[in-house]
């Protein structure tokens, strides 16, 4: 099994940064001290982004229980999911918009790009005629 941290891993974070650059999505910062340690924080639009590893966060599409210590892993992953839900609701209470991206989304770049553009780019303000 690949060793990944519970909140995404470096390679997916770097892939996200590459996509932000490509899509000209700016205004993010990393190493947030907010609850749950979001991978990216967009203060201006009050949006946080988590990149969730499919294994550690129990992705409904990808998660497969390991063959050994199944009960242990099940309990651990369930705790992670409960913590994610708690973090989400706390951040939302504080007025943050929470965007979670599954690790597997990076396999389909064009779909992920659309999601990022939809979630992270502010709507184009309507220009009133002078
Ligand atoms: Zn997945």
PDB file of C-alpha atoms and ligand atoms in Angstrom:
ATOM      1  CA  UNK A   1       0.000   0.000   0.000  1.00  0.00           C
ATOM      2  CA  UNK A   2       1.236   3.459  -0.801  1.00  0.00           C
ATOM      3  CA  UNK A   3       1.931   5.632   2.191  1.00  0.00           C
ATOM      4  CA  UNK A   4      -0.301   8.649   1.913  1.00  0.00           C
ATOM      5  CA  UNK A   5      -1.287  11.220   4.455  1.00  0.00           C
ATOM      6  CA  UNK A   6      -4.920  11.367   5.387  1.00  0.00           C
ATOM      7  CA  UNK A   7      -5.523  14.705   3.694  1.00  0.00           C
ATOM      8  CA  UNK A   8      -4.387  13.970   0.178  1.00  0.00           C
ATOM      9  CA  UNK A   9      -0.753  13.548  -0.698  1.00  0.00           C
ATOM     10  CA  UNK A  10       1.957  15.603  -2.246  1.00  0.00           C
ATOM     11  CA  UNK A  11       1.602  14.316  -5.798  1.00  0.00           C
ATOM     12  CA  UNK A  12      -2.129  15.082  -5.973  1.00  0.00           C
ATOM     13  CA  UNK A  13      -1.523  18.465  -4.359  1.00  0.00           C
ATOM     14  CA  UNK A  14       1.094  19.255  -6.972  1.00  0.00           C
ATOM     15  CA  UNK A  15      -1.250  18.054  -9.714  1.00  0.00           C
ATOM     16  CA  UNK A  16      -3.891  20.406  -8.337  1.00  0.00           C
ATOM     17  CA  UNK A  17      -1.444  23.315  -8.366  1.00  0.00           C
ATOM     18  CA  UNK A  18      -0.599  22.558 -11.993  1.00  0.00           C
ATOM     19  CA  UNK A  19      -4.302  22.633 -12.845  1.00  0.00           C
ATOM     20  CA  UNK A  20      -4.829  25.910 -10.968  1.00  0.00           C
ATOM     21  CA  UNK A  21      -1.997  27.445 -13.010  1.00  0.00           C
ATOM     22  CA  UNK A  22      -3.390  26.078 -16.261  1.00  0.00           C
ATOM     23  CA  UNK A  23      -6.898  27.334 -15.486  1.00  0.00           C
ATOM     24  CA  UNK A  24      -5.609  30.650 -14.126  1.00  0.00           C
ATOM     25  CA  UNK A  25      -7.214  29.987 -10.772  1.00  0.00           C
ATOM     26  CA  UNK A  26      -5.435  32.265  -8.297  1.00  0.00           C
ATOM     27  CA  UNK A  27      -5.736  33.452  -4.737  1.00  0.00           C
ATOM     28  CA  UNK A  28      -5.113  30.180  -2.989  1.00  0.00           C
ATOM     29  CA  UNK A  29      -2.720  29.390  -0.229  1.00  0.00           C
ATOM     30  CA  UNK A  30      -1.596  26.216   1.444  1.00  0.00           C
ATOM     31  CA  UNK A  31      -0.671  25.093   4.951  1.00  0.00           C
ATOM     32  CA  UNK A  32      -3.851  26.407   6.404  1.00  0.00           C
ATOM     33  CA  UNK A  33      -4.390  26.318  10.140  1.00  0.00           C
ATOM     34  CA  UNK A  34      -8.144  26.048   9.667  1.00  0.00           C
ATOM     35  CA  UNK A  35      -9.954  23.097  11.135  1.00  0.00           C
ATOM     36  CA  UNK A  36      -9.255  19.895   9.264  1.00  0.00           C
ATOM     37  CA  UNK A  37      -6.227  21.473   7.563  1.00  0.00           C
ATOM     38  CA  UNK A  38      -7.667  22.074   4.087  1.00  0.00           C
ATOM     39  CA  UNK A  39      -5.184  21.524   1.268  1.00  0.00           C
ATOM     40  CA  UNK A  40      -6.027  24.868  -0.312  1.00  0.00           C
ATOM     41  CA  UNK A  41      -7.712  27.960   1.033  1.00  0.00           C
ATOM     42  CA  UNK A  42      -9.220  30.691  -1.138  1.00  0.00           C
ATOM     43  CA  UNK A  43      -9.750  33.481   1.376  1.00  0.00           C
ATOM     44  CA  UNK A  44     -11.332  35.908  -1.071  1.00  0.00           C
ATOM     45  CA  UNK A  45     -14.159  33.576  -2.024  1.00  0.00           C
ATOM     46  CA  UNK A  46     -14.121  31.929   1.409  1.00  0.00           C
ATOM     47  CA  UNK A  47     -13.661  28.519  -0.153  1.00  0.00           C
ATOM     48  CA  UNK A  48     -11.601  25.613   1.122  1.00  0.00           C
ATOM     49  CA  UNK A  49     -10.467  22.652  -0.937  1.00  0.00           C
ATOM     50  CA  UNK A  50      -9.672  19.213   0.399  1.00  0.00           C
ATOM     51  CA  UNK A  51      -8.085  16.560  -1.765  1.00  0.00           C
ATOM     52  CA  UNK A  52      -9.173  13.275  -0.284  1.00  0.00           C
ATOM     53  CA  UNK A  53      -7.207  10.085  -0.744  1.00  0.00           C
ATOM     54  CA  UNK A  54      -9.601   7.399  -1.967  1.00  0.00           C
ATOM     55  CA  UNK A  55      -8.414   4.837   0.548  1.00  0.00           C
ATOM     56  CA  UNK A  56      -8.157   6.994   3.659  1.00  0.00           C
ATOM     57  CA  UNK A  57     -11.444   8.739   3.143  1.00  0.00           C
ATOM     58  CA  UNK A  58     -13.408   5.682   2.112  1.00  0.00           C
ATOM     59  CA  UNK A  59     -14.190   6.675  -1.482  1.00  0.00           C
ATOM     60  CA  UNK A  60     -17.430   4.931  -2.487  1.00  0.00           C
ATOM     61  CA  UNK A  61     -15.963   4.286  -5.924  1.00  0.00           C
ATOM     62  CA  UNK A  62     -12.470   3.050  -5.090  1.00  0.00           C
ATOM     63  CA  UNK A  63     -12.274   1.930  -1.488  1.00  0.00           C
ATOM     64  CA  UNK A  64     -11.533  -1.747  -1.067  1.00  0.00           C
ATOM     65  CA  UNK A  65     -11.043  -3.151   2.391  1.00  0.00           C
ATOM     66  CA  UNK A  66      -7.588  -4.630   2.842  1.00  0.00           C
ATOM     67  CA  UNK A  67      -7.580  -8.383   3.173  1.00  0.00           C
ATOM     68  CA  UNK A  68      -5.847  -8.400   6.540  1.00  0.00           C
ATOM     69  CA  UNK A  69      -7.063  -6.581   9.629  1.00  0.00           C
ATOM     70  CA  UNK A  70     -10.304  -5.763   7.879  1.00  0.00           C
ATOM     71  CA  UNK A  71     -12.113  -4.746  11.067  1.00  0.00           C
ATOM     72  CA  UNK A  72      -9.282  -2.447  12.087  1.00  0.00           C
ATOM     73  CA  UNK A  73      -9.271  -0.663   8.754  1.00  0.00           C
ATOM     74  CA  UNK A  74     -13.012  -0.424   8.589  1.00  0.00           C
ATOM     75  CA  UNK A  75     -13.106   1.258  11.998  1.00  0.00           C
ATOM     76  CA  UNK A  76     -10.251   3.580  11.074  1.00  0.00           C
ATOM     77  CA  UNK A  77     -11.736   4.648   7.759  1.00  0.00           C
ATOM     78  CA  UNK A  78     -15.133   5.131   9.376  1.00  0.00           C
ATOM     79  CA  UNK A  79     -13.532   7.443  11.951  1.00  0.00           C
ATOM     80  CA  UNK A  80     -11.929   9.412   9.129  1.00  0.00           C
ATOM     81  CA  UNK A  81     -15.272   9.793   7.359  1.00  0.00           C
ATOM     82  CA  UNK A  82     -16.961  10.962  10.549  1.00  0.00           C
ATOM     83  CA  UNK A  83     -14.154  13.463  11.126  1.00  0.00           C
ATOM     84  CA  UNK A  84     -14.496  14.737   7.533  1.00  0.00           C
ATOM     85  CA  UNK A  85     -18.210  15.288   8.047  1.00  0.00           C
ATOM     86  CA  UNK A  86     -17.573  17.123  11.327  1.00  0.00           C
ATOM     87  CA  UNK A  87     -14.924  19.323   9.724  1.00  0.00           C
ATOM     88  CA  UNK A  88     -17.252  20.120   6.820  1.00  0.00           C
ATOM     89  CA  UNK A  89     -20.104  21.166   9.046  1.00  0.00           C
ATOM     90  CA  UNK A  90     -17.850  23.245  11.321  1.00  0.00           C
ATOM     91  CA  UNK A  91     -16.307  25.083   8.383  1.00  0.00           C
ATOM     92  CA  UNK A  92     -19.703  25.637   6.784  1.00  0.00           C
ATOM     93  CA  UNK A  93     -20.959  27.076  10.066  1.00  0.00           C
ATOM     94  CA  UNK A  94     -18.059  29.536   9.873  1.00  0.00           C
ATOM     95  CA  UNK A  95     -19.174  30.558   6.397  1.00  0.00           C
ATOM     96  CA  UNK A  96     -16.734  28.550   4.324  1.00  0.00           C
ATOM     97  CA  UNK A  97     -17.687  26.778   1.155  1.00  0.00           C
ATOM     98  CA  UNK A  98     -16.164  23.305   1.260  1.00  0.00           C
ATOM     99  CA  UNK A  99     -15.009  21.582  -1.940  1.00  0.00           C
ATOM    100  CA  UNK A 100     -13.790  18.001  -1.663  1.00  0.00           C
ATOM    101  CA  UNK A 101     -11.966  16.388  -4.557  1.00  0.00           C
ATOM    102  CA  UNK A 102     -11.350  12.671  -4.692  1.00  0.00           C
ATOM    103  CA  UNK A 103      -7.877  11.520  -5.529  1.00  0.00           C
ATOM    104  CA  UNK A 104      -9.323   9.456  -8.411  1.00  0.00           C
ATOM    105  CA  UNK A 105     -10.659  12.640 -10.068  1.00  0.00           C
ATOM    106  CA  UNK A 106      -7.146  13.378 -11.218  1.00  0.00           C
ATOM    107  CA  UNK A 107      -7.376  10.458 -13.638  1.00  0.00           C
ATOM    108  CA  UNK A 108     -10.004  12.321 -15.645  1.00  0.00           C
ATOM    109  CA  UNK A 109      -8.395  15.709 -16.139  1.00  0.00           C
ATOM    110  CA  UNK A 110     -11.062  17.346 -18.279  1.00  0.00           C
ATOM    111  CA  UNK A 111     -13.864  16.470 -15.884  1.00  0.00           C
ATOM    112  CA  UNK A 112     -11.804  17.747 -12.963  1.00  0.00           C
ATOM    113  CA  UNK A 113     -11.018  20.970 -14.826  1.00  0.00           C
ATOM    114  CA  UNK A 114     -14.718  21.639 -15.309  1.00  0.00           C
ATOM    115  CA  UNK A 115     -15.360  21.019 -11.625  1.00  0.00           C
ATOM    116  CA  UNK A 116     -12.552  23.361 -10.578  1.00  0.00           C
ATOM    117  CA  UNK A 117     -13.737  26.103 -12.902  1.00  0.00           C
ATOM    118  CA  UNK A 118     -17.275  25.756 -11.646  1.00  0.00           C
ATOM    119  CA  UNK A 119     -16.362  25.676  -7.971  1.00  0.00           C
ATOM    120  CA  UNK A 120     -13.374  27.973  -7.762  1.00  0.00           C
ATOM    121  CA  UNK A 121     -13.688  30.727 -10.318  1.00  0.00           C
ATOM    122  CA  UNK A 122     -15.893  33.590  -9.191  1.00  0.00           C
ATOM    123  CA  UNK A 123     -18.802  34.290 -11.511  1.00  0.00           C
ATOM    124  CA  UNK A 124     -18.046  36.974 -14.080  1.00  0.00           C
ATOM    125  CA  UNK A 125     -19.629  40.139 -12.754  1.00  0.00           C
ATOM    126  CA  UNK A 126     -22.219  41.642 -15.017  1.00  0.00           C
ATOM    127  CA  UNK A 127     -20.916  44.883 -16.415  1.00  0.00           C
ATOM    128  CA  UNK A 128     -23.580  47.523 -16.215  1.00  0.00           C
ATOM    129  CA  UNK A 129     -23.552  49.907 -19.150  1.00  0.00           C
ATOM    130  CA  UNK A 130     -22.042  53.223 -18.144  1.00  0.00           C
TER     131      UNK A 130
HETATM  132 ZN1  LIG B   1     -11.936   7.208  -5.516  1.00  0.00          ZN
END
